[in-house]
PDB file of C-alpha atoms in Angstrom:
ATOM      1  CA  UNK A 272       9.001  34.010  -6.053  1.00 57.00           C
ATOM      2  CA  UNK A 273       5.698  34.107  -4.146  1.00 58.00           C
ATOM      3  CA  UNK A 274       7.625  34.556  -0.905  1.00 53.00           C
ATOM      4  CA  UNK A 275       9.456  37.548  -2.410  1.00 50.00           C
ATOM      5  CA  UNK A 276       6.176  39.158  -3.506  1.00 49.00           C
ATOM      6  CA  UNK A 277       4.586  38.586  -0.089  1.00 47.00           C
ATOM      7  CA  UNK A 278       7.665  40.017   1.657  1.00 45.00           C
ATOM      8  CA  UNK A 279       7.694  43.051  -0.663  1.00 45.00           C
ATOM      9  CA  UNK A 280       4.044  43.909   0.031  1.00 44.00           C
ATOM     10  CA  UNK A 281       4.503  43.375   3.781  1.00 43.00           C
ATOM     11  CA  UNK A 282       7.441  45.779   3.895  1.00 44.00           C
ATOM     12  CA  UNK A 283       5.704  48.218   1.529  1.00 42.00           C
ATOM     13  CA  UNK A 284       2.580  48.303   3.738  1.00 43.00           C
ATOM     14  CA  UNK A 285       4.682  49.413   6.716  1.00 45.00           C
ATOM     15  CA  UNK A 286       5.581  52.666   4.930  1.00 50.00           C
ATOM     16  CA  UNK A 287       2.132  53.644   3.698  1.00 64.00           C
ATOM     17  CA  UNK A 288      -1.215  54.077   5.375  1.00 82.00           C
ATOM     18  CA  UNK A 289      -4.498  52.378   4.706  1.00 93.00           C
ATOM     19  CA  UNK A 290      -7.423  54.016   2.918  1.00 96.00           C
ATOM     20  CA  UNK A 291      -9.668  55.716   5.496  1.00 94.00           C
ATOM     21  CA  UNK A 292     -13.041  54.313   4.574  1.00 95.00           C
ATOM     22  CA  UNK A 293     -16.181  56.182   5.733  1.00 96.00           C
ATOM     23  CA  UNK A 294     -14.549  59.586   6.121  1.00 97.00           C
ATOM     24  CA  UNK A 295     -17.426  62.051   5.773  1.00 97.00           C
ATOM     25  CA  UNK A 296     -16.599  64.839   3.308  1.00 97.00           C
ATOM     26  CA  UNK A 297     -18.726  67.994   3.154  1.00 97.00           C
ATOM     27  CA  UNK A 298     -18.458  70.763   0.569  1.00 97.00           C
ATOM     28  CA  UNK A 299     -19.814  74.221   1.359  1.00 96.00           C
ATOM     29  CA  UNK A 300     -20.239  77.179  -0.965  1.00 95.00           C
ATOM     30  CA  UNK A 301     -20.935  80.551   0.589  1.00 89.00           C
ATOM     31  CA  UNK A 302     -21.642  78.960   3.975  1.00 89.00           C
ATOM     32  CA  UNK A 303     -24.265  76.575   2.535  1.00 94.00           C
ATOM     33  CA  UNK A 304     -23.772  72.817   2.334  1.00 95.00           C
ATOM     34  CA  UNK A 305     -23.931  71.860  -1.339  1.00 96.00           C
ATOM     35  CA  UNK A 306     -22.528  68.312  -1.368  1.00 96.00           C
ATOM     36  CA  UNK A 307     -21.737  65.351   0.877  1.00 96.00           C
ATOM     37  CA  UNK A 308     -19.920  62.090   0.183  1.00 97.00           C
ATOM     38  CA  UNK A 309     -18.310  59.408   2.314  1.00 97.00           C
ATOM     39  CA  UNK A 310     -15.077  57.838   1.184  1.00 97.00           C
ATOM     40  CA  UNK A 311     -15.346  54.286  -0.091  1.00 95.00           C
ATOM     41  CA  UNK A 312     -13.034  51.375   0.515  1.00 96.00           C
ATOM     42  CA  UNK A 313     -10.315  53.123  -1.520  1.00 96.00           C
ATOM     43  CA  UNK A 314     -10.547  56.305   0.602  1.00 97.00           C
ATOM     44  CA  UNK A 315     -11.373  58.561  -2.341  1.00 97.00           C
ATOM     45  CA  UNK A 316     -13.952  61.298  -3.009  1.00 97.00           C
ATOM     46  CA  UNK A 317     -14.317  63.704  -5.945  1.00 96.00           C
ATOM     47  CA  UNK A 318     -16.459  66.752  -6.553  1.00 97.00           C
ATOM     48  CA  UNK A 319     -16.795  67.742 -10.215  1.00 95.00           C
ATOM     49  CA  UNK A 320     -18.643  70.330 -12.306  1.00 94.00           C
ATOM     50  CA  UNK A 321     -18.332  73.018  -9.627  1.00 95.00           C
ATOM     51  CA  UNK A 322     -19.521  76.543 -10.420  1.00 94.00           C
ATOM     52  CA  UNK A 323     -17.401  79.629  -9.985  1.00 93.00           C
ATOM     53  CA  UNK A 324     -17.192  80.773  -6.364  1.00 93.00           C
ATOM     54  CA  UNK A 325     -15.648  80.245  -2.923  1.00 95.00           C
ATOM     55  CA  UNK A 326     -15.740  76.799  -1.301  1.00 96.00           C
ATOM     56  CA  UNK A 327     -14.824  75.143   1.973  1.00 96.00           C
ATOM     57  CA  UNK A 328     -13.994  71.451   2.452  1.00 97.00           C
ATOM     58  CA  UNK A 329     -14.903  69.879   5.825  1.00 97.00           C
ATOM     59  CA  UNK A 330     -14.185  66.335   7.022  1.00 97.00           C
ATOM     60  CA  UNK A 331     -15.388  64.078   9.806  1.00 96.00           C
ATOM     61  CA  UNK A 332     -12.773  61.382  10.324  1.00 95.00           C
ATOM     62  CA  UNK A 333     -13.678  57.816  11.304  1.00 95.00           C
ATOM     63  CA  UNK A 334     -12.341  56.467  14.605  1.00 93.00           C
ATOM     64  CA  UNK A 335      -9.203  54.402  14.052  1.00 92.00           C
ATOM     65  CA  UNK A 336      -7.901  51.459  16.065  1.00 91.00           C
ATOM     66  CA  UNK A 337      -4.650  49.566  16.575  1.00 87.00           C
ATOM     67  CA  UNK A 338      -1.424  50.995  15.168  1.00 87.00           C
ATOM     68  CA  UNK A 339      -3.333  53.886  13.548  1.00 82.00           C
ATOM     69  CA  UNK A 340      -4.256  55.382  16.932  1.00 79.00           C
ATOM     70  CA  UNK A 341      -1.356  54.397  19.214  1.00 81.00           C
ATOM     71  CA  UNK A 342       1.273  56.984  19.952  1.00 78.00           C
ATOM     72  CA  UNK A 343       4.644  56.326  21.613  1.00 78.00           C
ATOM     73  CA  UNK A 344       6.432  59.093  23.537  1.00 75.00           C
ATOM     74  CA  UNK A 345       9.075  59.411  20.797  1.00 70.00           C
ATOM     75  CA  UNK A 346       6.296  60.108  18.238  1.00 72.00           C
ATOM     76  CA  UNK A 347       4.551  62.886  20.159  1.00 72.00           C
ATOM     77  CA  UNK A 348       4.243  66.310  18.577  1.00 72.00           C
ATOM     78  CA  UNK A 349       2.235  69.416  19.346  1.00 74.00           C
ATOM     79  CA  UNK A 350       1.306  69.801  15.671  1.00 77.00           C
ATOM     80  CA  UNK A 351      -2.355  69.096  14.940  1.00 89.00           C
ATOM     81  CA  UNK A 352      -2.245  69.759  11.195  1.00 92.00           C
ATOM     82  CA  UNK A 353       0.351  70.502   8.550  1.00 92.00           C
ATOM     83  CA  UNK A 354       0.331  70.899   4.786  1.00 94.00           C
ATOM     84  CA  UNK A 355       2.947  70.149   2.137  1.00 94.00           C
ATOM     85  CA  UNK A 356       2.170  72.384  -0.868  1.00 92.00           C
ATOM     86  CA  UNK A 357       4.708  70.594  -3.095  1.00 92.00           C
ATOM     87  CA  UNK A 358       2.787  67.321  -3.167  1.00 93.00           C
ATOM     88  CA  UNK A 359      -0.568  68.815  -2.069  1.00 94.00           C
ATOM     89  CA  UNK A 360      -0.745  66.613   1.023  1.00 97.00           C
ATOM     90  CA  UNK A 361      -2.446  67.585   4.302  1.00 96.00           C
ATOM     91  CA  UNK A 362      -1.687  65.772   7.580  1.00 96.00           C
ATOM     92  CA  UNK A 363      -4.018  65.716  10.585  1.00 94.00           C
ATOM     93  CA  UNK A 364      -3.890  64.249  14.080  1.00 93.00           C
ATOM     94  CA  UNK A 365      -6.873  64.111  16.394  1.00 91.00           C
ATOM     95  CA  UNK A 366      -8.615  61.866  18.873  1.00 89.00           C
ATOM     96  CA  UNK A 367      -9.812  59.805  15.890  1.00 92.00           C
ATOM     97  CA  UNK A 368      -6.241  58.945  14.834  1.00 93.00           C
ATOM     98  CA  UNK A 369      -3.661  60.154  12.318  1.00 94.00           C
ATOM     99  CA  UNK A 370      -4.518  60.907   8.694  1.00 96.00           C
ATOM    100  CA  UNK A 371      -3.059  62.143   5.433  1.00 97.00           C
ATOM    101  CA  UNK A 372      -5.250  63.789   2.809  1.00 97.00           C
ATOM    102  CA  UNK A 373      -3.908  64.015  -0.735  1.00 97.00           C
ATOM    103  CA  UNK A 374      -5.595  66.636  -2.909  1.00 97.00           C
ATOM    104  CA  UNK A 375      -5.924  65.383  -6.489  1.00 95.00           C
ATOM    105  CA  UNK A 376      -7.912  66.036  -9.635  1.00 92.00           C
ATOM    106  CA  UNK A 377      -7.756  69.775  -9.051  1.00 92.00           C
ATOM    107  CA  UNK A 378      -9.114  71.754 -11.974  1.00 91.00           C
ATOM    108  CA  UNK A 379      -9.732  75.491 -12.359  1.00 91.00           C
ATOM    109  CA  UNK A 380      -8.337  76.268  -8.904  1.00 90.00           C
ATOM    110  CA  UNK A 381      -5.260  78.495  -8.942  1.00 86.00           C
ATOM    111  CA  UNK A 382      -2.622  78.008  -6.230  1.00 85.00           C
ATOM    112  CA  UNK A 383      -3.262  81.501  -4.879  1.00 87.00           C
ATOM    113  CA  UNK A 384      -6.968  80.603  -4.552  1.00 90.00           C
ATOM    114  CA  UNK A 385      -6.247  77.465  -2.486  1.00 94.00           C
ATOM    115  CA  UNK A 386      -5.581  77.610   1.244  1.00 94.00           C
ATOM    116  CA  UNK A 387      -5.048  74.661   3.590  1.00 94.00           C
ATOM    117  CA  UNK A 388      -6.564  75.482   6.993  1.00 94.00           C
ATOM    118  CA  UNK A 389      -7.155  73.850  10.332  1.00 93.00           C
ATOM    119  CA  UNK A 390     -10.366  74.840  11.997  1.00 92.00           C
ATOM    120  CA  UNK A 391     -12.697  72.776  14.132  1.00 90.00           C
ATOM    121  CA  UNK A 392     -16.301  73.808  13.625  1.00 91.00           C
ATOM    122  CA  UNK A 393     -19.284  72.652  15.626  1.00 89.00           C
ATOM    123  CA  UNK A 394     -22.929  72.320  14.750  1.00 86.00           C
ATOM    124  CA  UNK A 395     -24.624  71.238  17.949  1.00 85.00           C
ATOM    125  CA  UNK A 396     -22.948  67.979  19.012  1.00 85.00           C
ATOM    126  CA  UNK A 397     -21.300  67.409  15.611  1.00 85.00           C
ATOM    127  CA  UNK A 398     -17.653  68.410  15.047  1.00 88.00           C
ATOM    128  CA  UNK A 399     -16.276  69.102  11.577  1.00 94.00           C
ATOM    129  CA  UNK A 400     -12.663  69.709  10.553  1.00 94.00           C
ATOM    130  CA  UNK A 401     -12.291  72.441   7.945  1.00 95.00           C
ATOM    131  CA  UNK A 402      -9.165  71.518   5.978  1.00 96.00           C
ATOM    132  CA  UNK A 403      -9.280  73.709   2.861  1.00 96.00           C
ATOM    133  CA  UNK A 404     -10.790  76.849   1.424  1.00 96.00           C
ATOM    134  CA  UNK A 405     -10.553  77.506  -2.287  1.00 95.00           C
ATOM    135  CA  UNK A 406     -11.976  79.519  -5.125  1.00 94.00           C
ATOM    136  CA  UNK A 407     -13.033  78.226  -8.518  1.00 92.00           C
ATOM    137  CA  UNK A 408     -12.282  80.836 -11.177  1.00 86.00           C
ATOM    138  CA  UNK A 409     -14.394  79.314 -14.007  1.00 86.00           C
ATOM    139  CA  UNK A 410     -17.370  76.972 -14.055  1.00 88.00           C
ATOM    140  CA  UNK A 411     -16.555  73.292 -14.390  1.00 89.00           C
ATOM    141  CA  UNK A 412     -13.946  73.109 -11.642  1.00 93.00           C
ATOM    142  CA  UNK A 413     -13.172  69.961  -9.688  1.00 95.00           C
ATOM    143  CA  UNK A 414     -11.333  68.686  -6.632  1.00 96.00           C
ATOM    144  CA  UNK A 415     -10.725  65.218  -5.284  1.00 97.00           C
ATOM    145  CA  UNK A 416      -9.137  63.827  -2.141  1.00 97.00           C
ATOM    146  CA  UNK A 417      -7.580  60.564  -1.068  1.00 97.00           C
ATOM    147  CA  UNK A 418      -7.755  59.980   2.710  1.00 97.00           C
ATOM    148  CA  UNK A 419      -5.403  57.538   4.431  1.00 97.00           C
ATOM    149  CA  UNK A 420      -5.069  56.483   8.047  1.00 97.00           C
ATOM    150  CA  UNK A 421      -1.388  56.682   9.009  1.00 96.00           C
ATOM    151  CA  UNK A 422       0.618  55.883  12.128  1.00 94.00           C
ATOM    152  CA  UNK A 423       1.879  58.375  14.714  1.00 92.00           C
ATOM    153  CA  UNK A 424       5.432  57.811  13.450  1.00 92.00           C
ATOM    154  CA  UNK A 425       4.404  58.631   9.876  1.00 94.00           C
ATOM    155  CA  UNK A 426       2.601  61.775  11.058  1.00 91.00           C
ATOM    156  CA  UNK A 427       5.564  62.967  13.148  1.00 90.00           C
ATOM    157  CA  UNK A 428       7.996  62.337  10.285  1.00 92.00           C
ATOM    158  CA  UNK A 429       5.831  64.375   7.876  1.00 92.00           C
ATOM    159  CA  UNK A 430       5.246  67.180  10.413  1.00 90.00           C
ATOM    160  CA  UNK A 431       8.965  67.440  11.225  1.00 89.00           C
ATOM    161  CA  UNK A 432       9.925  67.404   7.537  1.00 90.00           C
ATOM    162  CA  UNK A 433       7.408  70.087   6.549  1.00 89.00           C
ATOM    163  CA  UNK A 434       8.005  72.239   9.628  1.00 82.00           C
ATOM    164  CA  UNK A 435       4.780  74.204   9.183  1.00 79.00           C
ATOM    165  CA  UNK A 436       2.106  73.945  11.859  1.00 78.00           C
ATOM    166  CA  UNK A 437      -1.069  75.263  10.242  1.00 80.00           C
ATOM    167  CA  UNK A 438      -3.066  74.477  13.370  1.00 72.00           C
ATOM    168  CA  UNK A 439      -1.434  77.466  15.056  1.00 66.00           C
ATOM    169  CA  UNK A 440      -1.644  79.656  11.947  1.00 55.00           C
ATOM    170  CA  UNK A 441      -5.317  79.129  11.188  1.00 49.00           C
ATOM    171  CA  UNK A 442      -7.922  81.168  12.978  1.00 45.00           C
ATOM    172  CA  UNK A 443     -10.085  78.862  15.022  1.00 44.00           C
ATOM    173  CA  UNK A 444     -13.792  79.472  14.962  1.00 44.00           C
ATOM    174  CA  UNK A 445     -16.874  77.852  16.331  1.00 40.00           C
ATOM    175  CA  UNK A 446     -19.937  77.620  14.181  1.00 40.00           C
TER     176      UNK A 446
END
């Protein structure tokens, strides 16, 4: 029985990523930084009790190693970022590795007030990845994310399935 359980978790771990610990998450309101958190060992961050207004979510991804950074020719894609609105999952590939970001715990944010974006912003030497812009329509809103490191194959599969390259649709800007 123990062998079966070990085999199950080994196979299961092939199909999912690992929590991306130490992803820096910044929340801006009206162009001003209002909150910062780094993901913990479970790869999660939440922002609660947000006032009404327009917000932007920026991430700095940690450098990955091993299978989470390696890319084989059959896994190459031009897509840098894609978003699946059905399950509220954002996928990103960069020099740091491949990542999926699951939006969760969303409260008081209407779908029409939420936009997944891909924009690299710079502040001196620091590079930030803007991944979402949203509006809270009543005080007390919240948003949470779960960040996972994934493999190149997992990224390509998601990008091909979704078929929407938001990295070419978003307007790139430098701050």
